[in-house]
C-alpha atoms as one frame of an Amber mdcrd trajectory, in Angstrom:
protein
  62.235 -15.142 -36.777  62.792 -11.637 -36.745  60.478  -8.951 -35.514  60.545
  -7.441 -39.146  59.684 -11.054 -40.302  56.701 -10.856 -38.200  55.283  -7.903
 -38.817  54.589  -8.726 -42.718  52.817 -12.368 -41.169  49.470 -12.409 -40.979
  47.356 -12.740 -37.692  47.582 -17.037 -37.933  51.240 -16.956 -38.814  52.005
 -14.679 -35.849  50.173 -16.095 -33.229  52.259 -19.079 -32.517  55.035 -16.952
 -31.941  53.175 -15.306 -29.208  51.904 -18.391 -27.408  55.796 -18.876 -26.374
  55.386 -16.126 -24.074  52.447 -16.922 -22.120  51.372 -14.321 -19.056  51.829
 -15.202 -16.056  49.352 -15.983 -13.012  49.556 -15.581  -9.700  49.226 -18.477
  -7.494  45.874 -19.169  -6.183  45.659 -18.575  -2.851  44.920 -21.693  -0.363
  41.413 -21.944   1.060  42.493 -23.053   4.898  40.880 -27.175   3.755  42.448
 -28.870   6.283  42.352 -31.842   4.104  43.950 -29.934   1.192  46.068 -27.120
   2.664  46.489 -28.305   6.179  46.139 -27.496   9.367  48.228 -24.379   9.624
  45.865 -21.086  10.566  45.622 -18.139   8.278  43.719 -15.793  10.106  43.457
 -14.626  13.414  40.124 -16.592  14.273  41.690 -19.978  13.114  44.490 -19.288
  15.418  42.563 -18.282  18.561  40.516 -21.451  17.759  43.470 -23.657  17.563
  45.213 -22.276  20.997  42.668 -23.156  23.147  39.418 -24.848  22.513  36.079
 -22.736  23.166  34.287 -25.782  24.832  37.484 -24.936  27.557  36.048 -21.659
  28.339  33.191 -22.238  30.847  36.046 -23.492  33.184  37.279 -19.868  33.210
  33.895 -18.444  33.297  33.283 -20.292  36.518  36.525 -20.377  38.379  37.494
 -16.246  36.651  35.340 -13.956  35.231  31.955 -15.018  37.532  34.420 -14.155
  40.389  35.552 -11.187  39.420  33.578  -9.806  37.013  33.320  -8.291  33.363
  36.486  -6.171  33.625  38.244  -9.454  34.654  37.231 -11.484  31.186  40.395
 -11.898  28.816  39.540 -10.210  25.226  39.579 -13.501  22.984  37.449 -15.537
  24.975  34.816 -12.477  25.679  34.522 -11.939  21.604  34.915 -15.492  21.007
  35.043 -18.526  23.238  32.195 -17.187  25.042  30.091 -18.179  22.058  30.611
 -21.670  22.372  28.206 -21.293  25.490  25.799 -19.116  23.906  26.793 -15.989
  25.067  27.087 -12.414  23.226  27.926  -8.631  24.489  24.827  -6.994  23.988
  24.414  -3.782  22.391  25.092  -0.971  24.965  21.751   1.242  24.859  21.485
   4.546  23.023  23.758   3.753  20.072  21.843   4.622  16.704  22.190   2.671
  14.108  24.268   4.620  11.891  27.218   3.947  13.835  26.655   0.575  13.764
  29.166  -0.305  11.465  31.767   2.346  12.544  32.297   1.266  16.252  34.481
  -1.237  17.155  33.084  -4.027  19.148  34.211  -2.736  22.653  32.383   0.515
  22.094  29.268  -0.903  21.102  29.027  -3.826  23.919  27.505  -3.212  26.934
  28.475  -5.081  30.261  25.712  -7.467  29.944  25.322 -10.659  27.651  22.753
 -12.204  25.382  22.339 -15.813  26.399  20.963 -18.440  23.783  19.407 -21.164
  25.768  19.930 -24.248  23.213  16.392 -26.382  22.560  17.068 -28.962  20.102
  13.728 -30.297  18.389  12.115 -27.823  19.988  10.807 -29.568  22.646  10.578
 -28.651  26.328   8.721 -30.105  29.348   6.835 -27.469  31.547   9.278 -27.471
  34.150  11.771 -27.129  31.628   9.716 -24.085  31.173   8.821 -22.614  34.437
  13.110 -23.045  35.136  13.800 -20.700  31.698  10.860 -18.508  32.717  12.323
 -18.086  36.439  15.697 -17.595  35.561  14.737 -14.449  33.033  13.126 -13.287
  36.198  15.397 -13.591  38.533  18.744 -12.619  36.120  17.505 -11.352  32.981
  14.638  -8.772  33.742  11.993 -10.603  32.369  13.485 -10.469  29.270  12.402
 -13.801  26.701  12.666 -13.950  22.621  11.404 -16.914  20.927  14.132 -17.474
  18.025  13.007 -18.614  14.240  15.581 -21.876  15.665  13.687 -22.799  17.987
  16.098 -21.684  20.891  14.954 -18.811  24.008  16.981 -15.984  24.468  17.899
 -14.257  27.767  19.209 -10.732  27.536  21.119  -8.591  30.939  22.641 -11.739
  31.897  25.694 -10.817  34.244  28.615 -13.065  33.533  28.946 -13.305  37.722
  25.461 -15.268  37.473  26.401 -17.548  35.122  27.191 -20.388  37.052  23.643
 -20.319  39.219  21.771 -20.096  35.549  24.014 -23.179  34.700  22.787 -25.327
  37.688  19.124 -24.369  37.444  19.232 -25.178  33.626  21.554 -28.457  33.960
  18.669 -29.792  36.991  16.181 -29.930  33.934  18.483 -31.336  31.244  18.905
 -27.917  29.581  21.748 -26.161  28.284  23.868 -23.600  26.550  26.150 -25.370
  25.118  27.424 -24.620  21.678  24.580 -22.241  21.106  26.605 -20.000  19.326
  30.083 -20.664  17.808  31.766 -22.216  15.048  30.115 -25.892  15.572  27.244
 -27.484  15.111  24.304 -25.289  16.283  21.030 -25.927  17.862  19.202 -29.062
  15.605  16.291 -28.321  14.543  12.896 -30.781  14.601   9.618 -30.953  13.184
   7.402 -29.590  16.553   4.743 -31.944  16.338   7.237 -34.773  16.232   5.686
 -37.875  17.180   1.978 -37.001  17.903   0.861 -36.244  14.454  -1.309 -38.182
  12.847   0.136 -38.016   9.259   3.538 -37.714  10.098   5.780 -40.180   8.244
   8.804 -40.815  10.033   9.595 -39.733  13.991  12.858 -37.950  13.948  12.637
 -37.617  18.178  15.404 -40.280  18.663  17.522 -39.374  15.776  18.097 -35.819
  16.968  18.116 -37.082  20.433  21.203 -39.487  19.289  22.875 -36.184  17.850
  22.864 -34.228  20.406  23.992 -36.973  23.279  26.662 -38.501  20.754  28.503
 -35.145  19.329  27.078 -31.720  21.477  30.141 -30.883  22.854  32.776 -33.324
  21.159  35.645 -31.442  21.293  36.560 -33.328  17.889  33.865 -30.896  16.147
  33.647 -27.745  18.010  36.363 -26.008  15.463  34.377 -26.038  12.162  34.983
 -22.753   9.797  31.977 -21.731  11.182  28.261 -22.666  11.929  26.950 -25.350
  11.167  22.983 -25.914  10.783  20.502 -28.826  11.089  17.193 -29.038  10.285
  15.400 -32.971  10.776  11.638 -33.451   9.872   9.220 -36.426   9.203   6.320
 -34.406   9.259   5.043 -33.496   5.560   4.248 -30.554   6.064   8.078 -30.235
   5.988   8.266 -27.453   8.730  11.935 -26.775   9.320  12.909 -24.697   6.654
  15.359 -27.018   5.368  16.567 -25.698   2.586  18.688 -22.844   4.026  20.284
 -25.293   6.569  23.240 -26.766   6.085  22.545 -29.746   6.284  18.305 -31.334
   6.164  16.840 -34.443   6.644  13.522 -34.413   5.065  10.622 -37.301   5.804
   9.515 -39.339   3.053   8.708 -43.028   2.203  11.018 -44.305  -0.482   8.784
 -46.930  -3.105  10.921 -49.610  -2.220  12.968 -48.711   1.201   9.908 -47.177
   2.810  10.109 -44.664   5.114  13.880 -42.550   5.696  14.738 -39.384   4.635
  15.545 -37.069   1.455  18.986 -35.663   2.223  19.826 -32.227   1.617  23.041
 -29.529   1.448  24.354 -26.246   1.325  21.166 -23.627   2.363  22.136 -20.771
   3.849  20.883 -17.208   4.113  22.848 -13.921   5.207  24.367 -11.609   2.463
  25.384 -14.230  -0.186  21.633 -15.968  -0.091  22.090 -19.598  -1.275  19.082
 -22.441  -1.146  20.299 -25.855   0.143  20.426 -28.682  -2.929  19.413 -32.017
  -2.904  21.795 -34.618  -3.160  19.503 -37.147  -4.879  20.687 -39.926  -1.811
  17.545 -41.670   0.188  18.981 -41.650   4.077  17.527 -45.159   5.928  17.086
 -44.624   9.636  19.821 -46.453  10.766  22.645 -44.525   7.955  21.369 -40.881
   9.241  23.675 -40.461  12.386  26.480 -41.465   9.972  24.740 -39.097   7.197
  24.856 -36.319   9.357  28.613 -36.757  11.083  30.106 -37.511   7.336  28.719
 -34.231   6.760  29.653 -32.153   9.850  33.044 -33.896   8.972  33.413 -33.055
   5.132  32.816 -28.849   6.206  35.143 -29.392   9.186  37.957 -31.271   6.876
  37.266 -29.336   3.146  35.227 -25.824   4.464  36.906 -23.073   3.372  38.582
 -21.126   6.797  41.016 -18.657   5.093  37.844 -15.783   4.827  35.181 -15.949
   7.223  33.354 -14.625   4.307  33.491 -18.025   2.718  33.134 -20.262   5.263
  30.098 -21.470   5.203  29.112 -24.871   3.386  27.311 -23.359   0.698  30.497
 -22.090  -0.790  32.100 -25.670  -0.724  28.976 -27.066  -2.200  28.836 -24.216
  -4.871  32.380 -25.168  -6.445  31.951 -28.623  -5.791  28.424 -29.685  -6.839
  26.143 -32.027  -5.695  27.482 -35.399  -7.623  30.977 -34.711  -5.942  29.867
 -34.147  -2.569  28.028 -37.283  -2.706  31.044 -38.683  -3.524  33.212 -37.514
  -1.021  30.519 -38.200   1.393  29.785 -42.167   0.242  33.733 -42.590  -0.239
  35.859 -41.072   2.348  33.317 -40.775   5.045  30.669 -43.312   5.210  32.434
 -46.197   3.325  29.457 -47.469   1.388  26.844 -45.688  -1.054  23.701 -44.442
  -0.408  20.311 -45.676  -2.129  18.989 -43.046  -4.873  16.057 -41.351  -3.937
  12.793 -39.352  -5.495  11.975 -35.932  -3.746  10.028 -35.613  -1.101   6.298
 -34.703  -1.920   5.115 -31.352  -2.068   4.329 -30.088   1.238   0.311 -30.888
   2.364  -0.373 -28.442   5.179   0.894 -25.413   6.557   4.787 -25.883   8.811
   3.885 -23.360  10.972   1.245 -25.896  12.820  -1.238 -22.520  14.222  -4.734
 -23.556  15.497  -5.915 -26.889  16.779  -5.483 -29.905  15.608  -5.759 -33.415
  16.721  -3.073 -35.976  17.782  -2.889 -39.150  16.480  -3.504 -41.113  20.209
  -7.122 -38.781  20.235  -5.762 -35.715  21.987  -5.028 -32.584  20.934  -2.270
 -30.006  19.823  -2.385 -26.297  19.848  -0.041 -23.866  17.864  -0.103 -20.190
  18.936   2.017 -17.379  18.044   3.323 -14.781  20.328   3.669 -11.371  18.783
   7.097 -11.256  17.058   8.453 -13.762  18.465   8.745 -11.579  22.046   7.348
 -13.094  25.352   8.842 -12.247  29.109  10.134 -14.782  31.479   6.781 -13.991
  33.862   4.918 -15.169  30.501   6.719 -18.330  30.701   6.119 -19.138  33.991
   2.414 -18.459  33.612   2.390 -20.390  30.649   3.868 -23.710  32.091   1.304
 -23.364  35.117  -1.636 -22.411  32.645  -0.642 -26.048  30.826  -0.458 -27.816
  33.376  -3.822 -26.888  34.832  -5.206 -28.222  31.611  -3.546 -31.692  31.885
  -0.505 -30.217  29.538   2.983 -31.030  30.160   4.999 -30.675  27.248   5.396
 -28.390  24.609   7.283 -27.188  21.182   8.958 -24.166  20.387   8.952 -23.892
  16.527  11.440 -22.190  13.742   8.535 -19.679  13.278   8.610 -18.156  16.833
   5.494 -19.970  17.632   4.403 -22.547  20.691   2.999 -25.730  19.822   1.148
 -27.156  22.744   0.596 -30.938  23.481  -0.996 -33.660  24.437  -4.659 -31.537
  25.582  -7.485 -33.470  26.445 -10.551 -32.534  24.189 -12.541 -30.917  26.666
  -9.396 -28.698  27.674  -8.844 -27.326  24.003 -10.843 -24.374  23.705 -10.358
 -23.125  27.959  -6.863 -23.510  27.052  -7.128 -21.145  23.667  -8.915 -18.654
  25.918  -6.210 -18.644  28.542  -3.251 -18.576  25.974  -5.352 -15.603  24.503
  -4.577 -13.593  27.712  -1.391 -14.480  28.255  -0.470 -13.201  24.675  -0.271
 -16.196  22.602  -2.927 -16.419  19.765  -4.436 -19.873  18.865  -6.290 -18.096
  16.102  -4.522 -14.822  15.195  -4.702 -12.993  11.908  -3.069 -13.277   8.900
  -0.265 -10.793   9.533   0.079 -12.045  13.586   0.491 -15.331  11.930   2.949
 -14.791   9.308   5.085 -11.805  10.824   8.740 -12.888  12.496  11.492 -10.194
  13.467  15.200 -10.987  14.657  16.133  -9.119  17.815  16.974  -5.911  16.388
  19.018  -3.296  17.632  17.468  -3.230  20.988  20.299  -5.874  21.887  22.313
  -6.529  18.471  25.344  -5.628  18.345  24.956  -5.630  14.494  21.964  -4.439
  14.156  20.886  -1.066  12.667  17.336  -0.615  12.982  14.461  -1.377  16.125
  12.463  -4.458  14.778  10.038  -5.749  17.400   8.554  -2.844  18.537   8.612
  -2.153  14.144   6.765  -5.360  14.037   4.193  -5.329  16.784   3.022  -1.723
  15.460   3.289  -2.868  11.768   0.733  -5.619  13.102  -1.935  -3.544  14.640
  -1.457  -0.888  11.739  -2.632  -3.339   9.525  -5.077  -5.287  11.274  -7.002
  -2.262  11.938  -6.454  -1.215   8.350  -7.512  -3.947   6.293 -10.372  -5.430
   8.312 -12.459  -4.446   5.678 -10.984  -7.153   3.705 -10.525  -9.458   6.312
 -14.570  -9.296   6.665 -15.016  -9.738   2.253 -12.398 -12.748   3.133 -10.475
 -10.919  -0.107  -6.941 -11.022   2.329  -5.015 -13.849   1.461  -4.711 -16.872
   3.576  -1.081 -16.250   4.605   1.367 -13.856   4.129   4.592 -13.904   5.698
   6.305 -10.345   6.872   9.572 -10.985   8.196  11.851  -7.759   9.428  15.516
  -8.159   9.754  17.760  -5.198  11.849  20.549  -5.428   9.522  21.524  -7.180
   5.915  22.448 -10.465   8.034  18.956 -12.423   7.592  18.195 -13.691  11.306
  14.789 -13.191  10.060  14.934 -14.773   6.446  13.813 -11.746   4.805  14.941
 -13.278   1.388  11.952 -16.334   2.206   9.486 -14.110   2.796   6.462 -12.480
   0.902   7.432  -9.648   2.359  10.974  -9.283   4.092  12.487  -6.147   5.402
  16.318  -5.414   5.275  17.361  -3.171   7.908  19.394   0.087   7.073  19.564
   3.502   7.318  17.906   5.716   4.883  18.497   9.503   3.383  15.947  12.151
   4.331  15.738  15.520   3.122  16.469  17.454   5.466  19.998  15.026   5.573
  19.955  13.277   8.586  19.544   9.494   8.120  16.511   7.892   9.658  15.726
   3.815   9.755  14.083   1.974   6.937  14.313  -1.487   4.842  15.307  -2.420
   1.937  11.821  -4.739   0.292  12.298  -8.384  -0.733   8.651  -9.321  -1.900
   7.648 -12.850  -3.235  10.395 -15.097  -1.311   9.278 -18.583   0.751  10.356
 -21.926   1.247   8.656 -25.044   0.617   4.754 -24.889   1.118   1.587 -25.979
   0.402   1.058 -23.394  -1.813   4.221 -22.947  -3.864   6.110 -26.029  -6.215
   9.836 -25.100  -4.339  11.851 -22.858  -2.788  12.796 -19.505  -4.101  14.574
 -16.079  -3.029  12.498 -13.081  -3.035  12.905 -10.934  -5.767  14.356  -6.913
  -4.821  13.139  -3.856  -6.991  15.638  -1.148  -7.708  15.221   1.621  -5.132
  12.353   0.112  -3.468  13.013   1.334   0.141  10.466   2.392   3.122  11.017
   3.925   6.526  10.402   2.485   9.247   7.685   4.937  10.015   5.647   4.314
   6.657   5.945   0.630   6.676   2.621  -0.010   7.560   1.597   2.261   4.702
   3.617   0.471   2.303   2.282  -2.906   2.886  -1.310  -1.638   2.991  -0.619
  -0.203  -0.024   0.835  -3.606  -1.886  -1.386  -5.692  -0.456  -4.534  -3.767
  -1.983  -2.500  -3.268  -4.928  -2.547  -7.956  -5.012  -6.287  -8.009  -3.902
  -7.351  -5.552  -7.076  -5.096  -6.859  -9.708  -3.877 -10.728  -8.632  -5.449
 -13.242 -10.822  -7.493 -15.949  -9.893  -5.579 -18.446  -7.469  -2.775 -16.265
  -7.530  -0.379 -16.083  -4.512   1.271 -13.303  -3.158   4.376 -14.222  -4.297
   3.280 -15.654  -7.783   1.820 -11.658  -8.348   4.775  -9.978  -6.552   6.887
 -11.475  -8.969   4.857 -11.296 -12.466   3.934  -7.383 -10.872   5.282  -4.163
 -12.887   7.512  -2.494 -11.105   5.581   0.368 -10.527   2.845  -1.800  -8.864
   4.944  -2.793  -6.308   6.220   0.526  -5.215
């Protein structure tokens, strides 16, 4: 047919002709699946990875660089292999945050590192303690961060005293080792793991079994990138599994009893995505093979072309949660998994503040530092304080609290006196309590705004402020204010009533001073919300850092005057005009 012919047809006539000359596509591009696209790098931090393995780097560390020094430490391994220890450049002081993301790494580094000290359940013995707490003395200037995963990080650590730190952690069974990195990071456990009286399943040897069996298998310290692990049998469910990437959740199946609810996929950062279940009841004895089938399905199918994509949320996202079982029963574990209700709704508070008793009669204590920030002197003092009070173990938490255990009843409230002094409140207020900041740009290389110094004044500010409704008990119960340096979300700002995003904001006189972006209604699960959900961001809604505790005055009298009865926070934040939440 001619194109005179078709230009009398009508529009059904002629569009056969057209489908002969369909457009063309371009080839999609391969993801890096090892499984699917093999093995072959396509990026420069696949091939790096593939050359040499980071677990192989603390050789050179101790044999190299602690002999000869920062200058002496190849590029590669000092940007990335180093991580696999839990060590990072720190942020070389007096670099604002508006250059932040305009430096290259070697210009915003200083000659000192940031060293993650890796605490899996959380759980440390006093001398455990007292060791950390002496070696931030003696190489870190006193410097000590509780992390919201449960780890304590050093900062002015000198590569050259690396391999003393080593031996003085290794003495008490502690380590650094794959901290940081593309592998599977610190495991997170419930901190009152068995001593509580309601809890329903003790995750202690499970976690233990993960971290003796597959810490430092060279068979899974290449993944795309990090890997998270959250394991609780407490219900209070206090490990804020659903942005892991993997969580084991405690419940008692009607028929199986008690095991776990497994879980997929959470992750935070710029691309926010909560972790789905997968519907599968995990007995005890399937949840080391649970969690390897899943290390091994992000390690064989995660996406390594873009870092960008990397994570296991992504892989869940275009796969789902009926194929992932799939892959998971099929190819990795070899037999299915038993179908399984949700866990309960949460019956407590996860954050395990105040004093409570332990189910062999005595007690444990959960205090809060402010912010997360202690000092190595703290520590020490701490883990002779507990002691003296018949105390010789402890929790760190994935709220930057303590959880002290096993006090005798006549110890408990010396013991919240003494914590008291050295900083750590057993009863604190509501925004002590519910306030966590990430390190900030103090040390953070990526960060572009101060945060604990932002936090601890924030605190005061509004303790001082709102006392009056403190003493009417009109403040709510909890409220969470988390404050982030940068868009990154060390601090979960997208799971909090309140969370801060670092960045720099415009001023009139056009100079850019620090501020954060406001996330307002967030939280995970909780006794006082159904599920999970992301905070919820209002166009243009943006504070300095200098009227932040201005802001949240004003939106938390703004909830008191116009919430409705049994309202939350984050029920009213979201349900909230606009205009009342400015």
């Amino acid at each position: 047919m001619t194109d005179t012919a078709l230009a009398g047809a009508s529009p059904d006539q002629a569009a056969p002709a057209r489908a002969k000359r369909p457009a063309s596509r371009p080839a999609a591009k391969p993801h890096g699946q090892w499984k699917v696209d093999g093995t072959a790098p396509l990026n420069a931090n696949e091939t790096w990875k593939q050359e040499d393995n980071g677990l192989n780097v603390r050789e050179r560390i101790e044999s190299v660089y602690a002999k000869h020094g920062f200058d002496s430490i190849d590029g590669t391994d000092l940007h990335g292999r180093f991580r696999w220890w839990g060590l990072y450049t720190q942020r070389k002081p007096g670099i604002d945050g508006g250059k932040t993301a305009t430096l290259e790494p070697h210009e915003l580094e200083d000659k000192y590192f940031m060293l993650r000290v890796r605490i899996d359940g959380g759980a440390l013995s006093t001398e455990q303690l007292r060791v950390i707490g002496q070696i931030s003395v003696d190489f870190a200037r006193d410097s000590a961060d509780l992390t919201d995963r449960q780890n304590i990080q050093l900062h002015w650590i000198r590569v050259e005293d690396m391999p003393e730190i080593w031996r003085r952690l290794e003495s008490v069974d502690l380590s650094t080792t794959e901290a940081c990195g593309d592998v599977p990071r610190v495991i997170l456990g419930s901190p009152v793991a068995g001593i509580a009286r309601d809890e329903i399943i003790d995750p202690t040897p499970l976690i233990q079994e993960l971290a003796e069996r597959f810490i430092g298998d060279p068979e899974l310290a290449n993944l795309p990138r990090k890997f998270k692990t959250a394991i609780t049998g407490h219900p209070s469910q206090d490990v804020v599994h659903e942005i892991n990437d993997i969580g084991l959740v405690g419940m008692v199946h009607p028929e199986l009893g008690p095991g776990y609810d497994l879980w997929v996929g959470g992750a935070l950062s710029t691309n926010p995505m909560l972790g789905k279940r997968l519907g599968a009841f995990v007995k005890p004895d399937q949840a080391a093979d649970v969690w390897l089938g899943v290390t091994s399905i992000f390690r064989d199918y995660g996406y390594r072309r873009m870092r960008t994509k990397a994570r296991l949320k992504f892989l869940l996202a275009d796969w789902g949660t009926e194929k992932f079982r799939q892959v998971l029963e099929d190819e990795y574990l070899g037999y299915k998994l038993s179908d399984g209700p949700a866990a309960p709704k949460p019956s407590a508070p996860g954050d395990h503040i105040g004093v409570h008793e332990q189910k062999d009669g005595k007690f444990f204590i959960g205090a809060t530092p402010l912010a997360g920030r202690l000092s190595g002197s703290q520590l020490v003092r701490l883990a002779d304080t507990l002691e003296a009070r018949g105390s010789r173990r402890l929790r760190t938490t994935p709220h930057q609290k303590i959880v002290v255990l096993d006090v005798p009843k006549d110890e408990v409230e010396p013991l919240v006196a003494e914590l008291d002094a050295l900083g750590l409140s057993a009863r604190p207020s509501v925004f002590r309590r519910g306030t966590i900041a990430c390190t900030g740009i103090e040390y953070c290389k990526l960060a572009i705004v101060e945060t604990k110094v932002t936090a601890a004044t924030a605190v005061a500010e509004l303790e001082r402020r709102l006392a009056d409704l403190v003493e009417s008990k009109q403040l709510p119960q909890a409220l969470s204010l988390h404050i982030n340096g940068c868009p990154n979300s060390c601090a979960r700002i997208q799971t909090a009533d309140i969370g801060l995003k670092g960045m720099m904001l415009p001023t009139p006189d056009g100079d850019p001073t620090p501020g954060f972006q406001v996330h307002l209604g967030g939280g995970l699960a909780s006794s006082s919300r159904e599920e999970a959900g992301l905070g919820r961001t209002v166009r243009g809604l943006k504070v300095t850092a200098g009227e932040l505790p201005d802001y949240v005055e004003r939106v938390v009298r703004k909830f008191v005057a116009d919430h409705a009865e049994g309202q939350t926070f984050a029920e009213w934040a979201f349900a909230a005009d606009e205009g009342d939440l400015q």
